[in-house]
Short mmCIF file of N, CA and C in Angstrom, two decimals:
data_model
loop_
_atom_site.label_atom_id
_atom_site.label_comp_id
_atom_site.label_asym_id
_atom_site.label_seq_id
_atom_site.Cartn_x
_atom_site.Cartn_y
_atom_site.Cartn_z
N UNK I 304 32.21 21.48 141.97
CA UNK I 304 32.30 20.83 140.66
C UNK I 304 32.38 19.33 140.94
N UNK I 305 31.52 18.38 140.34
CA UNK I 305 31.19 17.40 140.38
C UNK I 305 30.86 16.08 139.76
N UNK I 306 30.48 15.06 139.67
CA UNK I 306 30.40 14.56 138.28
C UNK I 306 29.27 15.08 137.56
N UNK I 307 28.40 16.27 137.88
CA UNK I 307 27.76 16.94 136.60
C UNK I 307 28.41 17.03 135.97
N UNK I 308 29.55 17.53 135.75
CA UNK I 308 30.61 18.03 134.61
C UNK I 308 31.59 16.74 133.93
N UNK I 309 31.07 15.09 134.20
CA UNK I 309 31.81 14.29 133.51
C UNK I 309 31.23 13.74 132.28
N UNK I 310 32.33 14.22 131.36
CA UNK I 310 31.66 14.31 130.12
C UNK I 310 31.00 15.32 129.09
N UNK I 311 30.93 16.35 129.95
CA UNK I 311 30.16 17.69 129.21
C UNK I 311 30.97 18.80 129.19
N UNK I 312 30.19 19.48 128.84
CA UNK I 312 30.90 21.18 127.91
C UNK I 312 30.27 21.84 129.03
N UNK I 313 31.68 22.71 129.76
CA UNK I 313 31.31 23.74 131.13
C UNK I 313 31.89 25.09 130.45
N UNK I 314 30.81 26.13 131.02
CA UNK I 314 31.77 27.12 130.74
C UNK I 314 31.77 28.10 132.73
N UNK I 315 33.22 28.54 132.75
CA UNK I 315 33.33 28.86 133.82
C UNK I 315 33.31 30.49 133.64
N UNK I 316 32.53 31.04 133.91
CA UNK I 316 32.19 32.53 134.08
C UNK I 316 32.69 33.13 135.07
N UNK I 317 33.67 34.58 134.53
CA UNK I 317 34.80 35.05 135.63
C UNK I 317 35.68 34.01 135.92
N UNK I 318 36.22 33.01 135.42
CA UNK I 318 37.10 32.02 135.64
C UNK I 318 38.26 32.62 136.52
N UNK I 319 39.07 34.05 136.29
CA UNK I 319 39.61 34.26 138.01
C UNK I 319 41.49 33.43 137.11
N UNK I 320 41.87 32.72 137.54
CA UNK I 320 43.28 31.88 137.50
C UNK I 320 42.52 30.07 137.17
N UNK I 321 41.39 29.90 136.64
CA UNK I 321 40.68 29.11 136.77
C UNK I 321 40.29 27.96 137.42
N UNK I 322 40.76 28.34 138.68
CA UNK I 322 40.26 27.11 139.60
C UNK I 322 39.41 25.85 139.15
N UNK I 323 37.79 26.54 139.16
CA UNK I 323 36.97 25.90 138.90
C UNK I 323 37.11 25.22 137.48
N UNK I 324 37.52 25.77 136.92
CA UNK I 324 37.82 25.23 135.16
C UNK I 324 38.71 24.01 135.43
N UNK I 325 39.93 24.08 136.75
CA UNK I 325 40.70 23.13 136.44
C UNK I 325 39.67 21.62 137.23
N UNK I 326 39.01 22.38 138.15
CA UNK I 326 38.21 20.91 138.89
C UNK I 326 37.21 20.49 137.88
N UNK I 327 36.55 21.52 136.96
CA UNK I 327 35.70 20.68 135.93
C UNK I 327 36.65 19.77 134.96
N UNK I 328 37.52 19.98 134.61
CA UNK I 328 38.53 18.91 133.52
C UNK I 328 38.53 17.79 134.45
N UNK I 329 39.01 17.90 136.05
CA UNK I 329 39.72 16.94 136.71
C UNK I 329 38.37 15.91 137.18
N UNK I 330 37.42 16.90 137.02
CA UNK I 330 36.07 15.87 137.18
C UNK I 330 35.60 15.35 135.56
N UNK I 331 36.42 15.58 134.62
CA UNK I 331 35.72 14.69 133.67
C UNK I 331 35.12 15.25 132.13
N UNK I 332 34.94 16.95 132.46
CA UNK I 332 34.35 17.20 131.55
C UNK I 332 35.29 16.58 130.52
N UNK I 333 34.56 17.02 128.99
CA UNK I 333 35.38 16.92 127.62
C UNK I 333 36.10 18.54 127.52
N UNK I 334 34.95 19.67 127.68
CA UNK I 334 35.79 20.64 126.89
C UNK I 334 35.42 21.75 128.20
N UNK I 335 36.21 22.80 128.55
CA UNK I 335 35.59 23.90 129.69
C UNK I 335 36.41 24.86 128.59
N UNK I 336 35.43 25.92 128.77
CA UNK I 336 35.48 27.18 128.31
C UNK I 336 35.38 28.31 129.77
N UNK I 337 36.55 28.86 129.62
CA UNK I 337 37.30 30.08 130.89
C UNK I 337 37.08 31.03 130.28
N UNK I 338 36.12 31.85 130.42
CA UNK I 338 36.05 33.18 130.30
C UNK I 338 36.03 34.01 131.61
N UNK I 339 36.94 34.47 131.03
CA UNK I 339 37.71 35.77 132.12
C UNK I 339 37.87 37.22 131.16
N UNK I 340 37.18 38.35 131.67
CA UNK I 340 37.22 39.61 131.10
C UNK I 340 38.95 40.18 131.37
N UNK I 341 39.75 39.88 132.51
CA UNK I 341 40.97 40.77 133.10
C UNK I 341 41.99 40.08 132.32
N UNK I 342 42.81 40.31 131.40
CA UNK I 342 43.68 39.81 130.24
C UNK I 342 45.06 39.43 131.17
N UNK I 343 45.21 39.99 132.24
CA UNK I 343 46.37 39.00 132.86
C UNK I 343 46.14 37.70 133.57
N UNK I 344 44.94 37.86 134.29
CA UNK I 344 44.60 36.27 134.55
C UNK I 344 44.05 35.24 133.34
N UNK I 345 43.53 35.91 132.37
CA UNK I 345 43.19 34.81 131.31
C UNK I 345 44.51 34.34 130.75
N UNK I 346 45.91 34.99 130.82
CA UNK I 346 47.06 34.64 130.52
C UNK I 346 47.36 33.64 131.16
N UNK I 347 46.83 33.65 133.00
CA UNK I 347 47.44 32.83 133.79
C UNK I 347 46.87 31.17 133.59
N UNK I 348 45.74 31.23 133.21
CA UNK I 348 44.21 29.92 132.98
C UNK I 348 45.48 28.75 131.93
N UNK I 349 45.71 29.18 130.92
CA UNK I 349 46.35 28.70 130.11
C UNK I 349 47.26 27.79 130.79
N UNK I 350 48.38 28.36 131.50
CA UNK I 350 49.72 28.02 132.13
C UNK I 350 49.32 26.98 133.56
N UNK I 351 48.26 27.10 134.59
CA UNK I 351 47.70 26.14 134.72
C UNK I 351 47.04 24.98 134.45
N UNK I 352 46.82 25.65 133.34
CA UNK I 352 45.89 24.27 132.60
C UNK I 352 46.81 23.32 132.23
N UNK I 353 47.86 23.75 131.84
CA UNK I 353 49.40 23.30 130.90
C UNK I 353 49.73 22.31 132.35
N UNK I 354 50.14 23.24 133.49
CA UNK I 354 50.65 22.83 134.68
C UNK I 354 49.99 21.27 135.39
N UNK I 355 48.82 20.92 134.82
CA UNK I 355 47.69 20.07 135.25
C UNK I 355 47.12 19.38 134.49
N UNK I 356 48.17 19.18 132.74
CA UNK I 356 47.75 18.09 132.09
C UNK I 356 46.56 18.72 131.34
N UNK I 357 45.98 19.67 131.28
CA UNK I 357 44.49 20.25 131.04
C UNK I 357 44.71 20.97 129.38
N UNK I 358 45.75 21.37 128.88
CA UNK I 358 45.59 22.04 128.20
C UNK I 358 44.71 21.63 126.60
N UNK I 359 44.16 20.61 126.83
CA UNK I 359 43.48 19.88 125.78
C UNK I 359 42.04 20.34 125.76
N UNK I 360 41.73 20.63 127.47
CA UNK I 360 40.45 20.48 127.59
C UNK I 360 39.85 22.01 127.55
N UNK I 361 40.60 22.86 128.26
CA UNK I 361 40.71 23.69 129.23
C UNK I 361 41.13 24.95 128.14
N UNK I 362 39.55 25.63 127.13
CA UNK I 362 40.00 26.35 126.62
C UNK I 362 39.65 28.16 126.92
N UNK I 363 40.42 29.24 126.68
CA UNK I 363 40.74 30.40 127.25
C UNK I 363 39.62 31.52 126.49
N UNK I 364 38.68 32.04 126.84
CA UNK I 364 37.81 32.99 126.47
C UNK I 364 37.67 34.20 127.15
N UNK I 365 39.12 34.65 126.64
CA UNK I 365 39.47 36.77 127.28
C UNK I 365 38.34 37.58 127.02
N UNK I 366 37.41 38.27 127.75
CA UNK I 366 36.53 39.29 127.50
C UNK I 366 35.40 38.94 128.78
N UNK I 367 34.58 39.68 128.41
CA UNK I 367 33.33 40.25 128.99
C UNK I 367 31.80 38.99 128.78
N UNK I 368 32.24 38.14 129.90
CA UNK I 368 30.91 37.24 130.30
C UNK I 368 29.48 37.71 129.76
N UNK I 369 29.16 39.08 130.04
CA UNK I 369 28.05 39.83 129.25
C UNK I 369 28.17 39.49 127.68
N UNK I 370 29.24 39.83 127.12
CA UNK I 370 29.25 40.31 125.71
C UNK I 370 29.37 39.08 124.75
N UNK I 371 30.51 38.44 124.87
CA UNK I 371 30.90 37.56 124.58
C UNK I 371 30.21 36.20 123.41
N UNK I 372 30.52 35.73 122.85
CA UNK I 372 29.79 34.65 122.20
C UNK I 372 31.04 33.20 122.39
N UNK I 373 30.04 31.98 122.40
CA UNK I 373 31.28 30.52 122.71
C UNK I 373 30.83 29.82 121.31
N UNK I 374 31.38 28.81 120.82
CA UNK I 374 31.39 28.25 119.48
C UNK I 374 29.85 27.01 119.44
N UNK I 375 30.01 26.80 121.19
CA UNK I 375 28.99 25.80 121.33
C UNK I 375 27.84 26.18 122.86
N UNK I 376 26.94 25.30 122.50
CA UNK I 376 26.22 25.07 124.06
C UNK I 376 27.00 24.75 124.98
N UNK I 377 26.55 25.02 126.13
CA UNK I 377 27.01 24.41 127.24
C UNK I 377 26.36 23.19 127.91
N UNK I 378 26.35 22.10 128.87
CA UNK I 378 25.71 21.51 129.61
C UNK I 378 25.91 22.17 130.85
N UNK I 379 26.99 22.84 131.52
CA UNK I 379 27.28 23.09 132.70
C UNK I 379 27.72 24.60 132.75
N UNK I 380 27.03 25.18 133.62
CA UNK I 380 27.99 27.05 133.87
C UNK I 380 28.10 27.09 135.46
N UNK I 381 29.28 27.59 135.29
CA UNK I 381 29.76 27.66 137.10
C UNK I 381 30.17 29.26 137.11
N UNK I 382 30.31 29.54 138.33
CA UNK I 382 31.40 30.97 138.48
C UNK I 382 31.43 30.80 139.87
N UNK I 383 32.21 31.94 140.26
CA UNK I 383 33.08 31.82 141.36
C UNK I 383 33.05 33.31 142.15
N UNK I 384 32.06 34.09 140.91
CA UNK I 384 31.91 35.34 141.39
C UNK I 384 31.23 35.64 142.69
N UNK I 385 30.53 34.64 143.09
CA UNK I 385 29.69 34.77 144.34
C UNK I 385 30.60 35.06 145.54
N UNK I 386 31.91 35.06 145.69
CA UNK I 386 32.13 34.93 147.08
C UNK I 386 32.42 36.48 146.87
N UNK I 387 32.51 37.19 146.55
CA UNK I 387 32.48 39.10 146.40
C UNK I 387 30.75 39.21 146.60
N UNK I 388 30.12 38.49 147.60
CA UNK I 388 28.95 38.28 148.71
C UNK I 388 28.05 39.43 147.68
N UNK I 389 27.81 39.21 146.10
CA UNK I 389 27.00 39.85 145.61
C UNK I 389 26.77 42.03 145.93
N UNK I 390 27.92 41.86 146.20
CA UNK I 390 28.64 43.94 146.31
C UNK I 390 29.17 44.19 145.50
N UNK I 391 30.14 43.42 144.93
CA UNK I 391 30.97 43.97 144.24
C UNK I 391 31.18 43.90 142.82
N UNK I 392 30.63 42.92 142.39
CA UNK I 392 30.51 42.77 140.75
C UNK I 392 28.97 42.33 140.28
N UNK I 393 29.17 42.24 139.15
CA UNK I 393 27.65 41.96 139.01
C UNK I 393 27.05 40.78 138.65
N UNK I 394 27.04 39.75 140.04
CA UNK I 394 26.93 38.41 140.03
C UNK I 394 25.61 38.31 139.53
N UNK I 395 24.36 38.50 139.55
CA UNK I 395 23.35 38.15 139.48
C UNK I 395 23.00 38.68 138.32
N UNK I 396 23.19 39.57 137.65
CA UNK I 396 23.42 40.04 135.91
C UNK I 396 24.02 38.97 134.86
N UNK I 397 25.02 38.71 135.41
CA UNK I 397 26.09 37.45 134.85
C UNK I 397 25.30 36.52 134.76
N UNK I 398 25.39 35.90 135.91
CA UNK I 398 24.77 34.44 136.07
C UNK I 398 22.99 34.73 135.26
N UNK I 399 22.10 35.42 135.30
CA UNK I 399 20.97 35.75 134.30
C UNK I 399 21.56 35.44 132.77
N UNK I 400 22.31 36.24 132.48
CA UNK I 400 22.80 36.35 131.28
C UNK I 400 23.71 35.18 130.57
N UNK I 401 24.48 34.12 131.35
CA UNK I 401 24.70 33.12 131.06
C UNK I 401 23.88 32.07 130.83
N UNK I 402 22.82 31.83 131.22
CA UNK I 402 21.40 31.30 130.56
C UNK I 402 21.71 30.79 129.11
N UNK I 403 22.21 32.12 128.42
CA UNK I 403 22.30 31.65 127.13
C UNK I 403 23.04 30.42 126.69
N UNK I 404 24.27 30.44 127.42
CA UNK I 404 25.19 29.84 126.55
C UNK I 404 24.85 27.77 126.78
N UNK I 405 23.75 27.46 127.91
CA UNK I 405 23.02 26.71 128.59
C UNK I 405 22.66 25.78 127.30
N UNK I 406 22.51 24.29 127.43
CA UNK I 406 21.49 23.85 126.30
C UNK I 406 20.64 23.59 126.88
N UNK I 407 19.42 23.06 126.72
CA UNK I 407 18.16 22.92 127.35
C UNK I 407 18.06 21.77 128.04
N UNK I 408 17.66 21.83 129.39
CA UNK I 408 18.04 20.90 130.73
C UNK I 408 19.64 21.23 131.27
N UNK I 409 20.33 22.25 130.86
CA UNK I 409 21.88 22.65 131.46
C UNK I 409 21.89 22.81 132.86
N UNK I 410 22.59 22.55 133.66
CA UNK I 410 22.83 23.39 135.07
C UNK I 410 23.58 24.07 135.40
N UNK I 411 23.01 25.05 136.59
CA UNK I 411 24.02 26.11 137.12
C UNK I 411 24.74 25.41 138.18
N UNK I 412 26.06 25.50 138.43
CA UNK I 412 26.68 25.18 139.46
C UNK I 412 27.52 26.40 140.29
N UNK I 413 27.05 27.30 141.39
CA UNK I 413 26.03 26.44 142.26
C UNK I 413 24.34 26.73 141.67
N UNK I 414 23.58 26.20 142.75
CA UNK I 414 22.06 26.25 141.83
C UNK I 414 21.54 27.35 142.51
N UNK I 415 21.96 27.62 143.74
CA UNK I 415 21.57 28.45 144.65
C UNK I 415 22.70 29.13 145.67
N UNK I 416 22.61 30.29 145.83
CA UNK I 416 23.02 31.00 146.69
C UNK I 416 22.17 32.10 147.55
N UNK I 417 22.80 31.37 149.16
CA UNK I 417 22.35 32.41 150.34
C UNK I 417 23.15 32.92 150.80
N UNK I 418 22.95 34.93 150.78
CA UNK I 418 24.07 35.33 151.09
C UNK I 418 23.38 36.24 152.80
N UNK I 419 23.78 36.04 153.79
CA UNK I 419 23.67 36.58 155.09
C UNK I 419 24.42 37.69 155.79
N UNK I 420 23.65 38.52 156.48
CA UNK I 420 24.58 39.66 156.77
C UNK I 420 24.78 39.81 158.37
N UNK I 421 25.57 40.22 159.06
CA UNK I 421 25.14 41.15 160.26
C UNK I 421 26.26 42.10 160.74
N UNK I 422 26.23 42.78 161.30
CA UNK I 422 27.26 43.97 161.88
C UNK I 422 27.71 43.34 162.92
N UNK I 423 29.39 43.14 162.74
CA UNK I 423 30.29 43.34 163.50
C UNK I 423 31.34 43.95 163.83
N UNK I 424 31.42 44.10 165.52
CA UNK I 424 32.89 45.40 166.05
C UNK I 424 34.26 44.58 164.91
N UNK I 425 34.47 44.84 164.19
CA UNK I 425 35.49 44.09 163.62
C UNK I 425 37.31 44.89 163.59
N UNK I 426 37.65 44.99 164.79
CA UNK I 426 38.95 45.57 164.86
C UNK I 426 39.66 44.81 165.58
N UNK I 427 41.30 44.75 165.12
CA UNK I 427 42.16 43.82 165.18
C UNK I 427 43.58 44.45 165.03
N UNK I 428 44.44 43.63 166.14
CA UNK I 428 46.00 44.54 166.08
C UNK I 428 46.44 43.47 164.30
N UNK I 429 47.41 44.37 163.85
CA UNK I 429 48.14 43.46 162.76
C UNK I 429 49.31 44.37 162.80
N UNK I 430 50.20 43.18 163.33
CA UNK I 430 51.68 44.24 163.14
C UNK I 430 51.87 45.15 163.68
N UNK I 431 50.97 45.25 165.71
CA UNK I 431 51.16 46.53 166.22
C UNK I 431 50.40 47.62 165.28
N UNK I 432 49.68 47.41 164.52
CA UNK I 432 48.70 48.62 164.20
C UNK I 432 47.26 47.73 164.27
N UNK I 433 46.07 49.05 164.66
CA UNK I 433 45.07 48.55 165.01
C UNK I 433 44.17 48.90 163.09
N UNK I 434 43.58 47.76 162.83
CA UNK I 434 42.29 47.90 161.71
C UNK I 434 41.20 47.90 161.92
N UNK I 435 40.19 48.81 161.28
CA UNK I 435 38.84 48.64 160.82
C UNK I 435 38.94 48.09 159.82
N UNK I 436 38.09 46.90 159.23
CA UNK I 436 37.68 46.67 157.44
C UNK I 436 36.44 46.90 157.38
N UNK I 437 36.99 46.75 156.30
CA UNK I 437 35.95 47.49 154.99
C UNK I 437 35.07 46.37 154.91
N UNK I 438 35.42 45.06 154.25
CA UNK I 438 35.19 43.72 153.84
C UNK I 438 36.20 43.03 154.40
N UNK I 439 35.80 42.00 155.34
CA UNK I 439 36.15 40.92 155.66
C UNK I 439 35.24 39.75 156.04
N UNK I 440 35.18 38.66 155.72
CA UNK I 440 33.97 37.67 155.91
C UNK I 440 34.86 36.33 156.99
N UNK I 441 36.05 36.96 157.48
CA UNK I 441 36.60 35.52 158.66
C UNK I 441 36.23 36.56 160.11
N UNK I 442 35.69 35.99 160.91
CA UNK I 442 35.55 36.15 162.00
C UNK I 442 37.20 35.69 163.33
N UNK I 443 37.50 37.44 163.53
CA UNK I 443 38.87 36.86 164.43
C UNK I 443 38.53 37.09 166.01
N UNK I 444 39.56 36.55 166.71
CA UNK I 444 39.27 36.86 168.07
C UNK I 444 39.62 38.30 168.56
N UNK I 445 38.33 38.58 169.38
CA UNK I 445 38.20 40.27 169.42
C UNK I 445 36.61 40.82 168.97
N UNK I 446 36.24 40.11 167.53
CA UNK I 446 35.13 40.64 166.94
C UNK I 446 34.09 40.42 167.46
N UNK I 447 32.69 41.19 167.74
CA UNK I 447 32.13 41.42 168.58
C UNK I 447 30.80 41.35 167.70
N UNK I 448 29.49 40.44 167.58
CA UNK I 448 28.65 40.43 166.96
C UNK I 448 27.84 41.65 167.41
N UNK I 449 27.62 42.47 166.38
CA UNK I 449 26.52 43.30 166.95
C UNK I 449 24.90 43.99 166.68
N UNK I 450 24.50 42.68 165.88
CA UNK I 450 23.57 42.33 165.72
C UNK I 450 23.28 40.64 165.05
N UNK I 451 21.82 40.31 164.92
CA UNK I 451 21.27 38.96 164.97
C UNK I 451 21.80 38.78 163.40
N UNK I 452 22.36 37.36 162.87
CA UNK I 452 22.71 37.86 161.53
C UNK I 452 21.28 37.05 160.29
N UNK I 453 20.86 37.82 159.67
CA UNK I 453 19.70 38.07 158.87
C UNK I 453 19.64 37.58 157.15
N UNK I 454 19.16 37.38 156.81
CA UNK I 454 19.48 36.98 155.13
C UNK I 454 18.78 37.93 154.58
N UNK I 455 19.79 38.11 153.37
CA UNK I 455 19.21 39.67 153.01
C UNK I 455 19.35 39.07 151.04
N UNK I 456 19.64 37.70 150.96
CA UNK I 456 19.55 37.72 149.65
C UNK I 456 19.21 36.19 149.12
N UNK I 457 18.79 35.51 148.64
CA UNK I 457 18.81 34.43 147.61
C UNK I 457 18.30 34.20 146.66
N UNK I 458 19.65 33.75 145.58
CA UNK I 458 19.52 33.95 144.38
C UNK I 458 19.29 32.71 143.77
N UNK I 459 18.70 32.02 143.33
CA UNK I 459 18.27 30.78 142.60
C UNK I 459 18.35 30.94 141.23
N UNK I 460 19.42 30.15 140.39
CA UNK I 460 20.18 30.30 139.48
C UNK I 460 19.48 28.74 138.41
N UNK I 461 19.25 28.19 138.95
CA UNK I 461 18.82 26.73 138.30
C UNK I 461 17.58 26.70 137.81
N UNK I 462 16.45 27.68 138.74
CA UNK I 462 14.79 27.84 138.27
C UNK I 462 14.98 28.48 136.84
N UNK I 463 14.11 27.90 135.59
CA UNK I 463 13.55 28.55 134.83
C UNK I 463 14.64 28.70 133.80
N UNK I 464 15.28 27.91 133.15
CA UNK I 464 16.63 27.65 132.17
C UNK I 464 15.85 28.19 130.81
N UNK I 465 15.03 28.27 131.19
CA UNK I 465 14.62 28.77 129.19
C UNK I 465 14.75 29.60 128.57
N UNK I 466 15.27 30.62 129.16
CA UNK I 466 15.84 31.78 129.18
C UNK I 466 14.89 32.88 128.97
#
């Protein structure tokens, strides 16, 4: 988040505890709209915002990024859903579907995402017990690359705003 967002209307998709919502205020926007579907973290967006001087800017939209309707355009849409490395929710549905709320010339922040894969031995003592994961994306000492790592996705979010 950057000075794209000084001065303009962001909306942060999956806003999460709103991180990104709070760096778009702190960069400038006028108004960010946090939509978050999970009703205990959209509780939490508020109380940060409060915590950070924000609560002017920094307004709370509980529900479903899909469904949802905002009062205005946007200039700016961010989310944060990308680091769940496009498995686990439905980043690339979202981010399509936020298009809408866009005014014409809006940007996505980010504009692009490359997400890369490869198999690793990934086992590790913790606490005298040994783990396999499931998902982990930090590389510890021990882990063992075991193959070349490959790109298996990019999603370009900024091409073609017209919806």
């Amino acid at each position: 988040i950057h000075k794209k967002c000084k001065d303009k209307v962001v909306v942060d998709i999956g806003a999460g505890t709103g991180v990104l919502s709070l760096f778009a205020a702190q960069a400038g926007a006028k108004r960010v709209y946090s939509v978050e579907i999970n009703p205990r973290a959209a509780r939490i967006i508020p109380q940060n915002a409060a915590r950070n001087g924000f609560s002017d800017i920094i307004k709370v939209v509980q529900g479903d990024g899909m469904e949802i309707d905002l009062p205005e355009k946007a200039d700016v849409v961010t989310c944060d859903l990308l680091c769940c490395g496009l498995f686990f929710e439905p980043e690339i549905q979202i981010m399509n579907n936020a298009k809408r709320f866009l005014k014409p010339g809006g940007a996505f922040i980010p504009e692009e995402v490359e997400s890369r894969v490869d198999l690793v031995s990934a086992e590790t003592d913790t606490y005298g017990l040994r783990f396999d994961y499931l998902n982990r994306a930090t590389v510890l000492p021990g882990d063992r690359l075991l193959t070349d790592t490959v790109l298996y996705n990019r999603s370009r979010f900024a091409d073609d705003l017209s919806g």
